[in-house]
Structure formats: structure tokens, C-alpha cells
PDB file of C-alpha atoms and ligand atoms in Angstrom:
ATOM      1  CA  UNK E   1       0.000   0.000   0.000  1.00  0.00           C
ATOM      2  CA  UNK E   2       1.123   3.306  -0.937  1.00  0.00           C
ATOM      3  CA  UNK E   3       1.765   5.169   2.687  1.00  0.00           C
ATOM      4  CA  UNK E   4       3.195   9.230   2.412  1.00  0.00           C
ATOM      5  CA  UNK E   5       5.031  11.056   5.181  1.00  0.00           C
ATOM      6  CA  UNK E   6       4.545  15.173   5.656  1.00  0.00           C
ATOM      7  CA  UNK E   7       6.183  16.873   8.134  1.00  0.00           C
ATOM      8  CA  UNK E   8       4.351  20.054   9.047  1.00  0.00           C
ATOM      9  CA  UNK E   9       6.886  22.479  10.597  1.00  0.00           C
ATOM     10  CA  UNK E  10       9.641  21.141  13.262  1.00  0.00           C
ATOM     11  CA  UNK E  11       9.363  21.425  17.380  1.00  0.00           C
ATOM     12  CA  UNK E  12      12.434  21.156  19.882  1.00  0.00           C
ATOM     13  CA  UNK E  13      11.894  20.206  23.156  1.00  0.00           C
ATOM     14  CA  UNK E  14      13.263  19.854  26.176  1.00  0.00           C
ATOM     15  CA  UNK E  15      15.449  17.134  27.356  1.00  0.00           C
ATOM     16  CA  UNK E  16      13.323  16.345  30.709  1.00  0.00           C
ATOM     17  CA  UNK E  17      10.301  16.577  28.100  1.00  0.00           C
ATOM     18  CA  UNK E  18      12.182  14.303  25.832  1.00  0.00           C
ATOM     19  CA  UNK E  19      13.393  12.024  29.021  1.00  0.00           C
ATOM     20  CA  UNK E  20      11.119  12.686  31.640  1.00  0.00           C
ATOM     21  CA  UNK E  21      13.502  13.061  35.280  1.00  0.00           C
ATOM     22  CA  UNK E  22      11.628  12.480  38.409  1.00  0.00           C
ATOM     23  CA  UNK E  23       7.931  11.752  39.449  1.00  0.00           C
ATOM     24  CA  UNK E  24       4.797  13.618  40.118  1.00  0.00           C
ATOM     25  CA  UNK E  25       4.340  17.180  39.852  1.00  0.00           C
ATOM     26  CA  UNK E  26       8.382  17.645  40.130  1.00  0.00           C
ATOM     27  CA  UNK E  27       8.537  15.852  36.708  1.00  0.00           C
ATOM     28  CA  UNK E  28       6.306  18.386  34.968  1.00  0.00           C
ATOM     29  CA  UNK E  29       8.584  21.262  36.638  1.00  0.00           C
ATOM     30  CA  UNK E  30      11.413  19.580  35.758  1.00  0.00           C
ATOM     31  CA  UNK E  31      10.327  19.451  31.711  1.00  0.00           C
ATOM     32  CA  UNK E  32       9.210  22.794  32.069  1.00  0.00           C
ATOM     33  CA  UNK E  33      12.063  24.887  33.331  1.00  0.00           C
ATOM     34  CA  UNK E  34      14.752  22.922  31.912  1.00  0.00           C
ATOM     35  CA  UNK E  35      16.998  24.826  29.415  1.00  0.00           C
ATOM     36  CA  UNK E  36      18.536  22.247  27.159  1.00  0.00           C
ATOM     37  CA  UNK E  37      17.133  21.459  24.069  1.00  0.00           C
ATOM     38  CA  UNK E  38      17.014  18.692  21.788  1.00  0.00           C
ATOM     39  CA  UNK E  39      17.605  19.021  17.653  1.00  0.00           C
ATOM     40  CA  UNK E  40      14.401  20.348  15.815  1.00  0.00           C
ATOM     41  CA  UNK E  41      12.483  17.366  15.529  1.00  0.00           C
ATOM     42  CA  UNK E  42       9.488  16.560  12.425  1.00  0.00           C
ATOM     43  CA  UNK E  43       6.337  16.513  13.129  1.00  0.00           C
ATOM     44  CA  UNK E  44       5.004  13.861  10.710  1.00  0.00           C
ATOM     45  CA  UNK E  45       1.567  13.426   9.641  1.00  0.00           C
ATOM     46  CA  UNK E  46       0.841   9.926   7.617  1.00  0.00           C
ATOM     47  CA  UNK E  47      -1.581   9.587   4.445  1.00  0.00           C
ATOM     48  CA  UNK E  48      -2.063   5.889   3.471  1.00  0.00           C
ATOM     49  CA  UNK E  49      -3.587   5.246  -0.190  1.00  0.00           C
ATOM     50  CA  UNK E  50      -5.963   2.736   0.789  1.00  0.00           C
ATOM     51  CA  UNK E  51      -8.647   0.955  -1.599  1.00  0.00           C
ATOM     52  CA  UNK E  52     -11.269   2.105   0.664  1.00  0.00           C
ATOM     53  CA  UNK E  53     -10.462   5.659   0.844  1.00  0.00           C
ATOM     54  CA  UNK E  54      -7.894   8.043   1.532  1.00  0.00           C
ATOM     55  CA  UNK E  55      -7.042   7.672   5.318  1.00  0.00           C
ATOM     56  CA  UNK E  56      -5.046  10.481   7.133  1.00  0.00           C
ATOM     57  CA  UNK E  57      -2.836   9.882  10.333  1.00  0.00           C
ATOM     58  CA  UNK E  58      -2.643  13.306  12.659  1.00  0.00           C
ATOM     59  CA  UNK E  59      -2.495  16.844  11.166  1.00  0.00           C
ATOM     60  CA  UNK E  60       0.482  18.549  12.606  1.00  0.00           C
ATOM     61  CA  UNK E  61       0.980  22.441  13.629  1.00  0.00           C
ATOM     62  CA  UNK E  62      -0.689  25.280  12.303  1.00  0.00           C
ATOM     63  CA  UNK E  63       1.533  28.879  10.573  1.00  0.00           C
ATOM     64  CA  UNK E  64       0.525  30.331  13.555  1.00  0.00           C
ATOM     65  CA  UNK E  65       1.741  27.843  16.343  1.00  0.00           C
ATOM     66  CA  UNK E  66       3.682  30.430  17.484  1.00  0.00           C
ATOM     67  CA  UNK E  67       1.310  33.045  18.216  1.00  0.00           C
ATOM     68  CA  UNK E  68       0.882  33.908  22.387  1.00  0.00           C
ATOM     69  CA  UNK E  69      -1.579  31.720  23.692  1.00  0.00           C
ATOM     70  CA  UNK E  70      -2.787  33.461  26.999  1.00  0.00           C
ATOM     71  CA  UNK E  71      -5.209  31.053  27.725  1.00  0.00           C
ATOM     72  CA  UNK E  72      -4.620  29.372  30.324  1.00  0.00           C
ATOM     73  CA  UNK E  73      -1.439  31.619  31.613  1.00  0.00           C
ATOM     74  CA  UNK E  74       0.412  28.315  32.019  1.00  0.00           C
ATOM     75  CA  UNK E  75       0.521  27.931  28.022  1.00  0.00           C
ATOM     76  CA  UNK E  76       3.445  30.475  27.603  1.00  0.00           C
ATOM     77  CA  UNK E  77       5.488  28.361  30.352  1.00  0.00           C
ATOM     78  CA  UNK E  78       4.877  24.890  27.890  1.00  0.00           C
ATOM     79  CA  UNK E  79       5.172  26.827  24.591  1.00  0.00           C
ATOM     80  CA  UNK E  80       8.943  28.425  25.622  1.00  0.00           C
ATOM     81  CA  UNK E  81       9.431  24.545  26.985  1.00  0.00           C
ATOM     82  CA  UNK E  82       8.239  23.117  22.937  1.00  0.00           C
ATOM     83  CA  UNK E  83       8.755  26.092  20.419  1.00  0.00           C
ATOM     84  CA  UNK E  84       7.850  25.425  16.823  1.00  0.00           C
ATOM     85  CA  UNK E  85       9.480  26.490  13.214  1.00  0.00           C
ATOM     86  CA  UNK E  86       7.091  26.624  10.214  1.00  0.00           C
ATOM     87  CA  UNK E  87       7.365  29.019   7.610  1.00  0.00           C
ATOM     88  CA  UNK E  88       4.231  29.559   5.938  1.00  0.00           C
ATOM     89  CA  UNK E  89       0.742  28.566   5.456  1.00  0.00           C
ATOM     90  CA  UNK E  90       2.224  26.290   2.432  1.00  0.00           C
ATOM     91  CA  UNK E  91       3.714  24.218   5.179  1.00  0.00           C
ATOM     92  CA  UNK E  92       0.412  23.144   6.643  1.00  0.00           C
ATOM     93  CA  UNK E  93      -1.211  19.645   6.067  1.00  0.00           C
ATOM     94  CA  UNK E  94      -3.825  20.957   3.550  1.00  0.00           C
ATOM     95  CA  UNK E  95      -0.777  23.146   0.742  1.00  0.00           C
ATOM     96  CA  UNK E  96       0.765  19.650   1.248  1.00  0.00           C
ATOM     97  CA  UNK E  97      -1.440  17.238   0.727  1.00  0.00           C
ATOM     98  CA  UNK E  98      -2.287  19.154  -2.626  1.00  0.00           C
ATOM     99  CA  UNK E  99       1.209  18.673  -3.387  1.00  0.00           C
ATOM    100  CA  UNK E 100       1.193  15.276  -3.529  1.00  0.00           C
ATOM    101  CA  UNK E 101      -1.851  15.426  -5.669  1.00  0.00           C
ATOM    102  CA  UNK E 102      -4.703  14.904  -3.040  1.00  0.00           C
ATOM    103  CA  UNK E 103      -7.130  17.270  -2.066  1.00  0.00           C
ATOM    104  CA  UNK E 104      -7.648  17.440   1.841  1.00  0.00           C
ATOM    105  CA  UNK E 105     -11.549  17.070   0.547  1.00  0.00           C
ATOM    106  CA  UNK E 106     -10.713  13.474  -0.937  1.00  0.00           C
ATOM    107  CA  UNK E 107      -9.812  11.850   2.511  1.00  0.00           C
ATOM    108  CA  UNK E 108     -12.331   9.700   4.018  1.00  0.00           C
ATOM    109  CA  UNK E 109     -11.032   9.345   7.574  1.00  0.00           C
ATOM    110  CA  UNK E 110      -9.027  11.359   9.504  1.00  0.00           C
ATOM    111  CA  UNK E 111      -7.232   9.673  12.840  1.00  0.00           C
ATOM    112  CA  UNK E 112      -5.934  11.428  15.572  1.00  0.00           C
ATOM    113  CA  UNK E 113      -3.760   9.542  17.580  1.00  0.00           C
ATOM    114  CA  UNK E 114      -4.434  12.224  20.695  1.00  0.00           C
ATOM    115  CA  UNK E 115      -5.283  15.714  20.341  1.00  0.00           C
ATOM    116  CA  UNK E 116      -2.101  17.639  21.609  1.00  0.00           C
ATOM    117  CA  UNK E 117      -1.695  21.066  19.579  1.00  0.00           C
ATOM    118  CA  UNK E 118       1.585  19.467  17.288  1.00  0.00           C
ATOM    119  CA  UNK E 119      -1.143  16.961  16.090  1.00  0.00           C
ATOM    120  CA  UNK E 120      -4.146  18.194  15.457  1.00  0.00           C
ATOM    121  CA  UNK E 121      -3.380  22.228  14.028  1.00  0.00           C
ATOM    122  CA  UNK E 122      -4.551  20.979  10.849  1.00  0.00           C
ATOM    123  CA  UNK E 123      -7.996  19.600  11.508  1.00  0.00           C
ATOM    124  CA  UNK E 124      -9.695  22.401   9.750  1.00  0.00           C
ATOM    125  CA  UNK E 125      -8.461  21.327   6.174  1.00  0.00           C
ATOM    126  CA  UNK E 126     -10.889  17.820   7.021  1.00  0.00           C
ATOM    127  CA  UNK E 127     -14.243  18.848   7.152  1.00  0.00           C
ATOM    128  CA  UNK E 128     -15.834  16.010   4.402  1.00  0.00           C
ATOM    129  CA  UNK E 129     -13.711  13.032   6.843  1.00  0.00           C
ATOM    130  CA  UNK E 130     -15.033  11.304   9.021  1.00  0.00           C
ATOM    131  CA  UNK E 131     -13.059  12.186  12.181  1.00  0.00           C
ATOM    132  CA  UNK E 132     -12.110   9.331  14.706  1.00  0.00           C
ATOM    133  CA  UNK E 133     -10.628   9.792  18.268  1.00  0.00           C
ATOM    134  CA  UNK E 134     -10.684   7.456  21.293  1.00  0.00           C
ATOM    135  CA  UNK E 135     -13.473   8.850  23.423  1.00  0.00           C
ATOM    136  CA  UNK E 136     -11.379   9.031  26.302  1.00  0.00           C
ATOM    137  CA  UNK E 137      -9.267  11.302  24.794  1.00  0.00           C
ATOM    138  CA  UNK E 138     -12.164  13.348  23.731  1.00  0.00           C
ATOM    139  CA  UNK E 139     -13.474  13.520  27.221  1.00  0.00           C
ATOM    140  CA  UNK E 140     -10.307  14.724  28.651  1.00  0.00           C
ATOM    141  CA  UNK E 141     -10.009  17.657  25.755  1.00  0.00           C
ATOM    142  CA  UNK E 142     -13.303  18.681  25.875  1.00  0.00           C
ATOM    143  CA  UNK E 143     -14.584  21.633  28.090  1.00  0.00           C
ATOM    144  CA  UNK E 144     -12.650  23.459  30.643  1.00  0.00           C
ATOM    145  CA  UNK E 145     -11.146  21.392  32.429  1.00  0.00           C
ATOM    146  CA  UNK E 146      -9.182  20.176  29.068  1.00  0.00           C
ATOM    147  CA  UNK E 147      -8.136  23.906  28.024  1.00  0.00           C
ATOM    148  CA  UNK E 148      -6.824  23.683  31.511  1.00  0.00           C
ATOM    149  CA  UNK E 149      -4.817  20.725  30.379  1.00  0.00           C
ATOM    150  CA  UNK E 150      -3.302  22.148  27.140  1.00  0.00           C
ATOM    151  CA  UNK E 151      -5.462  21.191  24.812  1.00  0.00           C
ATOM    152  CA  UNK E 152      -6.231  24.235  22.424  1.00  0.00           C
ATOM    153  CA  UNK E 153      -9.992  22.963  21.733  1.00  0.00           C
ATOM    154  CA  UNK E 154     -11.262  26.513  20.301  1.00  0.00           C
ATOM    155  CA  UNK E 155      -9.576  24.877  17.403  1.00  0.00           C
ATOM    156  CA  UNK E 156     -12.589  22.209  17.121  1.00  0.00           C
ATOM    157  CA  UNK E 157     -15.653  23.459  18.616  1.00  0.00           C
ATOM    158  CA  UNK E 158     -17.307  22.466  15.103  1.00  0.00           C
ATOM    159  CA  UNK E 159     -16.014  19.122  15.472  1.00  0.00           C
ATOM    160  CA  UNK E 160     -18.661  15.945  15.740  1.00  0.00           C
ATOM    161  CA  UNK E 161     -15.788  13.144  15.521  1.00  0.00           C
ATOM    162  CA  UNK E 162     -16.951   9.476  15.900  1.00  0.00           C
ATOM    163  CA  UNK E 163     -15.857   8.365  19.475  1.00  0.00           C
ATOM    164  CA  UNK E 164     -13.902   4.945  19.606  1.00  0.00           C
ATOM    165  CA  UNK E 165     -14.710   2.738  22.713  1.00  0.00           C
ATOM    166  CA  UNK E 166     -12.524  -0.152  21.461  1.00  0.00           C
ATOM    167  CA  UNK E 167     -13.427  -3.831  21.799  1.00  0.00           C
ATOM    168  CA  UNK E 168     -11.744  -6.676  22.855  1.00  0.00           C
ATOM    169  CA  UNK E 169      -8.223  -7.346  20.658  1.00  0.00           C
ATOM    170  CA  UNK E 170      -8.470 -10.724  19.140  1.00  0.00           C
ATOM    171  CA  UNK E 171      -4.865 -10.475  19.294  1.00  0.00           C
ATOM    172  CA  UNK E 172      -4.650 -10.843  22.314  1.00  0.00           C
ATOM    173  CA  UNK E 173      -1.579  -8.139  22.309  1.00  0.00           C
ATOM    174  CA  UNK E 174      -3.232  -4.954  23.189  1.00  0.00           C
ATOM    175  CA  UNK E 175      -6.094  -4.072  25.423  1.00  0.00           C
ATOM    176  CA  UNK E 176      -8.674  -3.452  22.536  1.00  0.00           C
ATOM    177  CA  UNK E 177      -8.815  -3.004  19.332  1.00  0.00           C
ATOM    178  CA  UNK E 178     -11.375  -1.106  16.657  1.00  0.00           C
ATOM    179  CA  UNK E 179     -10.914  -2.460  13.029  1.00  0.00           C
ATOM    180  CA  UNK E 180     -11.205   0.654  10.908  1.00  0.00           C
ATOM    181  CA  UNK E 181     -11.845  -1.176   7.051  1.00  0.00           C
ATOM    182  CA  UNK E 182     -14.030  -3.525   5.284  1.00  0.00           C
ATOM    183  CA  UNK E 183     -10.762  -5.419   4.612  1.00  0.00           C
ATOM    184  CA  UNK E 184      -9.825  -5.914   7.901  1.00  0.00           C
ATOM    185  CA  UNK E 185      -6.116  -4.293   7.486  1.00  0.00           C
ATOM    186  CA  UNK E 186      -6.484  -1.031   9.400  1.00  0.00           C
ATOM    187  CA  UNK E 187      -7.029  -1.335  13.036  1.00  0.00           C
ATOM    188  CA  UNK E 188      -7.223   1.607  15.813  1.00  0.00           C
ATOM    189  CA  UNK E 189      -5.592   0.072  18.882  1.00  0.00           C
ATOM    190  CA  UNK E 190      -5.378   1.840  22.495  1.00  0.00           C
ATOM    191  CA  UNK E 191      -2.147   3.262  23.683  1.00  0.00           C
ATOM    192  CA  UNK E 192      -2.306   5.323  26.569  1.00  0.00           C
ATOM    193  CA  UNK E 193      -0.143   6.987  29.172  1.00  0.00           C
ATOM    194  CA  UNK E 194       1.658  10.032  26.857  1.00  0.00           C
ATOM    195  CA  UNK E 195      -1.746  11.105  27.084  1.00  0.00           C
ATOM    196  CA  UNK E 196      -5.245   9.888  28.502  1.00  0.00           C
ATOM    197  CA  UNK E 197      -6.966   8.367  25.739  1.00  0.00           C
ATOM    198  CA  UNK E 198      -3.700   7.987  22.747  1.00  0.00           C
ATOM    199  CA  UNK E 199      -4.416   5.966  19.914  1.00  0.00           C
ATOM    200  CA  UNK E 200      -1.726   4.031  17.902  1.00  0.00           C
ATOM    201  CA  UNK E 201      -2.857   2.865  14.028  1.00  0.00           C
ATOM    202  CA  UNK E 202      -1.905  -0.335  12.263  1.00  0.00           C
ATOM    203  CA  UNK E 203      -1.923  -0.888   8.881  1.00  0.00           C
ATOM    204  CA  UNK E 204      -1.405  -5.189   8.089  1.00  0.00           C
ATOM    205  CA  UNK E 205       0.637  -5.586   5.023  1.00  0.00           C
ATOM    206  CA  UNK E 206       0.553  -9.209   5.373  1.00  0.00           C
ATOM    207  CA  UNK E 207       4.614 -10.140   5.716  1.00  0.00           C
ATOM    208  CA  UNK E 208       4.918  -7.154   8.132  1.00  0.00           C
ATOM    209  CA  UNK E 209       2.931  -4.259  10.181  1.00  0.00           C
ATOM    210  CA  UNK E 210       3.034  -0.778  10.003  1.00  0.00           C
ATOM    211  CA  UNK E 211       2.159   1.272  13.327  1.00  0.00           C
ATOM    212  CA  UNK E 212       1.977   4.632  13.008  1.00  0.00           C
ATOM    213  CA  UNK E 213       2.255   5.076  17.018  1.00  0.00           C
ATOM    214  CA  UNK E 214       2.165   9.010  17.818  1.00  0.00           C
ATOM    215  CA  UNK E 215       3.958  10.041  20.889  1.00  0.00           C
ATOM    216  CA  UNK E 216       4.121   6.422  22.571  1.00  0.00           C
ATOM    217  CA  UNK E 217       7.473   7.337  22.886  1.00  0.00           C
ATOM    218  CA  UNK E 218       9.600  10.069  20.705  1.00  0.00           C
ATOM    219  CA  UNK E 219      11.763   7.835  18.571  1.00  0.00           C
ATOM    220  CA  UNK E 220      12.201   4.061  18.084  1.00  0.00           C
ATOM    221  CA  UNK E 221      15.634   4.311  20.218  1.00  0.00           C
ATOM    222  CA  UNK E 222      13.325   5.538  23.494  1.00  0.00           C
ATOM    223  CA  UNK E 223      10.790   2.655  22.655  1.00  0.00           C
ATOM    224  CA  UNK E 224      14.212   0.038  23.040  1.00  0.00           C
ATOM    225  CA  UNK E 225      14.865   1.865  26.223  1.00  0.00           C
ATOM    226  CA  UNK E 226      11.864   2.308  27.807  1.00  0.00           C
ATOM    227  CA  UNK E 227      11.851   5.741  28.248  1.00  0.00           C
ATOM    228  CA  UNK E 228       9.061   7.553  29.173  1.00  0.00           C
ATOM    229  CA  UNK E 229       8.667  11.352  28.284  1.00  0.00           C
ATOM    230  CA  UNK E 230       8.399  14.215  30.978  1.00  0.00           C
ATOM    231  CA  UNK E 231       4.866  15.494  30.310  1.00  0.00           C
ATOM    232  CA  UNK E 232       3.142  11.997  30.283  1.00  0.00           C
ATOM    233  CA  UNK E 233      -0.008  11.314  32.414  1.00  0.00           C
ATOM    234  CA  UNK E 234       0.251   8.724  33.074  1.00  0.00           C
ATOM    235  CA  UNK E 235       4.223   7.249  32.910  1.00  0.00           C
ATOM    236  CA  UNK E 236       3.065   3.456  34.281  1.00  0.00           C
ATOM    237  CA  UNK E 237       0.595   3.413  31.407  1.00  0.00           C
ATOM    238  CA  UNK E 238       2.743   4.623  29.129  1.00  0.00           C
ATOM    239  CA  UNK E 239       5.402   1.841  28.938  1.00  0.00           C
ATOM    240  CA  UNK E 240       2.621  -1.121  29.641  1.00  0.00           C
ATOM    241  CA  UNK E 241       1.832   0.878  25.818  1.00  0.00           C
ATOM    242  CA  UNK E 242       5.193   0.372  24.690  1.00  0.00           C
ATOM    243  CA  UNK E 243       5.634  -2.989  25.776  1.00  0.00           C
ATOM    244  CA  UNK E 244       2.638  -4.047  23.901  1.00  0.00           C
ATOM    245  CA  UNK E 245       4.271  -2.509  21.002  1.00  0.00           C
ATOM    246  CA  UNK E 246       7.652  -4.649  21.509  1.00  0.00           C
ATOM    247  CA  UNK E 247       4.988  -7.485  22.151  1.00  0.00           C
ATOM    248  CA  UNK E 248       3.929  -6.984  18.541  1.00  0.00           C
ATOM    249  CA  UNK E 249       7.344  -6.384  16.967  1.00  0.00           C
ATOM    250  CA  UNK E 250       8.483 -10.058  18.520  1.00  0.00           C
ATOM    251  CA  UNK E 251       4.919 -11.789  16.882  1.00  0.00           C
ATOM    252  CA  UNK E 252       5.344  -9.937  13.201  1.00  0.00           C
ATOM    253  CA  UNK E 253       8.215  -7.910  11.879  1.00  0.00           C
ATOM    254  CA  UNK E 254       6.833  -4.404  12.754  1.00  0.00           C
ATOM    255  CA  UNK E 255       7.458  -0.629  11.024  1.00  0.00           C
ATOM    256  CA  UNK E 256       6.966   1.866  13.820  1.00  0.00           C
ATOM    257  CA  UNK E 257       6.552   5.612  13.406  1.00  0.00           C
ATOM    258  CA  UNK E 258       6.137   7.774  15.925  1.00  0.00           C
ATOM    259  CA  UNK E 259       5.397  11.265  15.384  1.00  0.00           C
ATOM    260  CA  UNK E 260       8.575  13.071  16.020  1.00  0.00           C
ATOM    261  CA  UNK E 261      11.240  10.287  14.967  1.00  0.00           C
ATOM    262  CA  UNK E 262      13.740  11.897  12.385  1.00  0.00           C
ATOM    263  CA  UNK E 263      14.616   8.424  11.233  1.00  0.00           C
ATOM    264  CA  UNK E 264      10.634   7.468  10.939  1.00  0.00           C
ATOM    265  CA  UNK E 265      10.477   8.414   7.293  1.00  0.00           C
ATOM    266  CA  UNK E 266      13.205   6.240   6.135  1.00  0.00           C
ATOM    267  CA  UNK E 267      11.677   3.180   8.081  1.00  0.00           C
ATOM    268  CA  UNK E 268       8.473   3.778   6.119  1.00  0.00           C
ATOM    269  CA  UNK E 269       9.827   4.056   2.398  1.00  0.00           C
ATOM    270  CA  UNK E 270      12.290   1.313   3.206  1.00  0.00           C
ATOM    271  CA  UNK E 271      10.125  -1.063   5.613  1.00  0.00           C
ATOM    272  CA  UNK E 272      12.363  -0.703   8.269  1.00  0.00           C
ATOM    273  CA  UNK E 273      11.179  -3.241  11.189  1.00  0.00           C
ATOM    274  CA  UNK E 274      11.885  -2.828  14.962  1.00  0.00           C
ATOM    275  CA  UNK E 275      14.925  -4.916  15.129  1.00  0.00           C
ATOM    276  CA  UNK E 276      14.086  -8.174  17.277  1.00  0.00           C
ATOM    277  CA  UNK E 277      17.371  -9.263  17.856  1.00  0.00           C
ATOM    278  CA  UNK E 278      17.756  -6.151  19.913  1.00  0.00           C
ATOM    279  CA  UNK E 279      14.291  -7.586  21.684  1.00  0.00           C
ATOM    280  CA  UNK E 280      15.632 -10.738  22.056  1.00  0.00           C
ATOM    281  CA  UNK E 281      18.977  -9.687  24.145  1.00  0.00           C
ATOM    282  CA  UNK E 282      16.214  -7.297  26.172  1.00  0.00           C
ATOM    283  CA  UNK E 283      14.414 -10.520  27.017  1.00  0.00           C
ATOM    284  CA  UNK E 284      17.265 -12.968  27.171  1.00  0.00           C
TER     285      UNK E 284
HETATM  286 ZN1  LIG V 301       1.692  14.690  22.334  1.00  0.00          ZN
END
């Protein structure tokens, strides 16, 4: 299947954000003040050319991600913490799509894999998709409680997204699991922690598995290591994610692509699995 990478701008973060130091409310101030930065890192969003429609994975940043945000005061603290670089409306999801010869009009389903502001600043360009989002995540956005929690949700206010409650994996490897197409090859499985309700998508090839995994962790490297990131809600739920990802990888050689991996793209166009020997010696 024909599956596209677009990076929409670039973020750096912190390295307590990147490698979360501490527990409790002393991790969050320890991502927040710190002063070292990672490398500008993508921000990918995924379009697969499936027979069923034209499915989008996550919509990246809007030009104006770097605008103030006042609202709540505490946004000016996380945005100096996570600053972005994009150029110009032409580097949003929609100029790019058309780029590539879609039209943001012609996708049938748009998945969010959670709805932090790096991932869903382009959800205005999807109006004709149907829009899918775990409903927990949905409930913690929504209202002002999740404005309170950094989620920009002025953004969506039109939004009527279908709500995923998912149902029992008949893999057995993760702890549900909504199958998105007629087919069977697209599933929406549950992987929380980063934040309340994140969603992972995987797309069966047959040989092999492609998961496009969001923020489960920031690149493949932290999955190995099991590192969890320093604004995570929930850190314990966050590796039980990952592990069910390495889970995966040792059943069926598995592509994963988390959002802000600079290596992700080449994994994709080359069908890059996580390496298993490197699971193996974990286990062993
Ligand atoms: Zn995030």
C-alpha cells in the first residue's frame, strides 16, 4: 500500500520533556524549566492510499503555532518549553497534501492519535472526513477542564468526531482493538499513558505491520529503552503501551513511526522493522 510522510513544521523540546527526570508534579517542573534542548524534531503526519479511501494519520501544527496563547497563563510556560518552526501557510497539512496530488476534501477518515496542539493544528483542512478519536481522549479535551490541560480545543468546537470505545483485541496483544476497514487491514488500537486516551494505528501488510504510534514514545531508540517522556499522564501506562508494542514487533516484523522520529520516514519508504534481535537480548 502506498503510505506518504509530511512533516508540518519542526518542534524542539526539552530534554526532561524528551526524558522525563523524576515523578509527580516535580517531573512536569522539571520538563518545564529545563533549558537544554534537543535538535528540531518533524512533526510527521501519515496519508495511506488505501482501496477504501484516503485515510489520514494526525495533522500537525498550524503557521501560527507560534502566536501567544494566553489562555490558560500556564501555556506560555509549555510553549517556551516546545517552540515550533514553520514558515508559511504552504507548510500546513492541507498546501501539502495538494502537493502530492490529493485534495484534503478526498480523505475519508481522519485519525488522531491524541489531540495535543503538534497533532491536530490541521484539523480544519478535514471537514468532508469522518473524524475518529478514542473517546477518552475526547473527554479529557473537551470543556474546561481540558483547556486547563493544554489542549487548544477553540480549534474544534465544530467538530462531531466518531468516538472509539474499542473492543476486545483478538490479538490478544493490546487491550482493545477497533478495526477501521471492510478489509480488515487497518485497526485503531489503544495506547495510553503520553496522554489519557492515545491511539496508535496499524496498517497489516501481510509479511509485516506498520504502526503509526504518535507520541508512545519520541523515537524508536526511546521505545528500546523504555523511556518515558516528561509530560506523560500517566508514565506506568505509558510503557505497559510500549511494551505491547515490543509485544507486537516479537509476533510480526513491525514498522513503527512515531510522530517526532527523524529516522521514521526512512523506516516507512524502506520497511524498516523494529529490530528483534535487539528484543531478544532485552528478554534474554
Ligand atoms: Zn503529544
Amino acid at each position: 500500500m502506498l503510505m506518504h510522510a509530511i512533516s508540518t513544521g519542526k518542534v524542539k523540546i526539552t530534554q526532561n520533556w524528551q526524558v522525563g527526570r523524576g515523578s509527580g508534579a516535580l517531573r512536569l517542573i522539571n520538563t518545564l524549566v529545563d533549558s537544554r534542548f534537543t535538535d528540531w524534531l518533524p512533526i510527521y503526519c501519515w496519508v495511506i492510499e488505501h482501496p477504501e479511501g484516503l485515510i489520514v494519520v494526525d495533522t500537525g501544527i498550524p503557521a501560527n503555532a507560534n502566536d501567544p496563547i494566553w489562555f490558560p497563563p500556564h501555556m506560555r510556560i509549555l510553549q517556551r518549553a516546545a517552540p515550533f518552526q514553520i514558515a508559511s501557510g504552504e507548510e500546513e497539512i492541507g498546501p501539502q497534501l495538494k502537493r502530492l496530488g490529493f485534495s484534503s476534501d478526498d480523505v475519508r477518515w481522519l485519525l488522531l492519535t491524541h489531540l495535543h496542539q503538534d497533532h491536530d493544528g490541521g484539523i480544519q483542512y478535514f471537514r468532508n472526513a469522518e473524524v475518529l478519536i478514542s473517546r477518552t481522549e475526547w473527554q479529557a479535551a473537551s470543556g474546561f477542564k481540558g483547556r486547563m490541560g493544554g489542549y487548544l480545543n477553540q480549534r474544534w468546537s465544530w467538530l462531531k468526531p466518531k468516538l472509539i470505545d474499542f473492543p476486545p483485541d483478538h490479538e490478544g496483544i493490546f487491550s482493545g482493538r477497533f478495526t477501521l476497514t471492510e478489509r480488515g487491514d487497518v485497526h485503531l488500537v489503544p495506547t495510553p499513558g503520553h496522554s489519557a486516551g492515545h491511539l496508535s494505528v496499524i496498517v497489516d501488510e501481510g509479511t509485516h505491520q506498520v504502526i503509526f504510534a504518535g507520541d508512545t514514545s519520541y523515537t524508536q531508540d526511546l521505545l528500546l529503552a523504555h523511556s518515558v517522556d516528561g509530560v506523560a499522564v500517566d508514565a506506568a501506562a505509558e510503557l505497559d503501551s510500549q511494551q505491547r508494542i515490543l509485544t507486537l514487533a516479537q509476533a510480526v516484523p513491525t514498522i513503527y513511526l512515531p510522530s517526532h522520529d527523524p529516522d521514521a520516514e526512512r523506516r516507512l519508504a524502506q520497511r524498516d522493522p523494529v529490530p528483534v534481535i535487539t528484543l531478544m537480548q532485552q528478554s534474554a
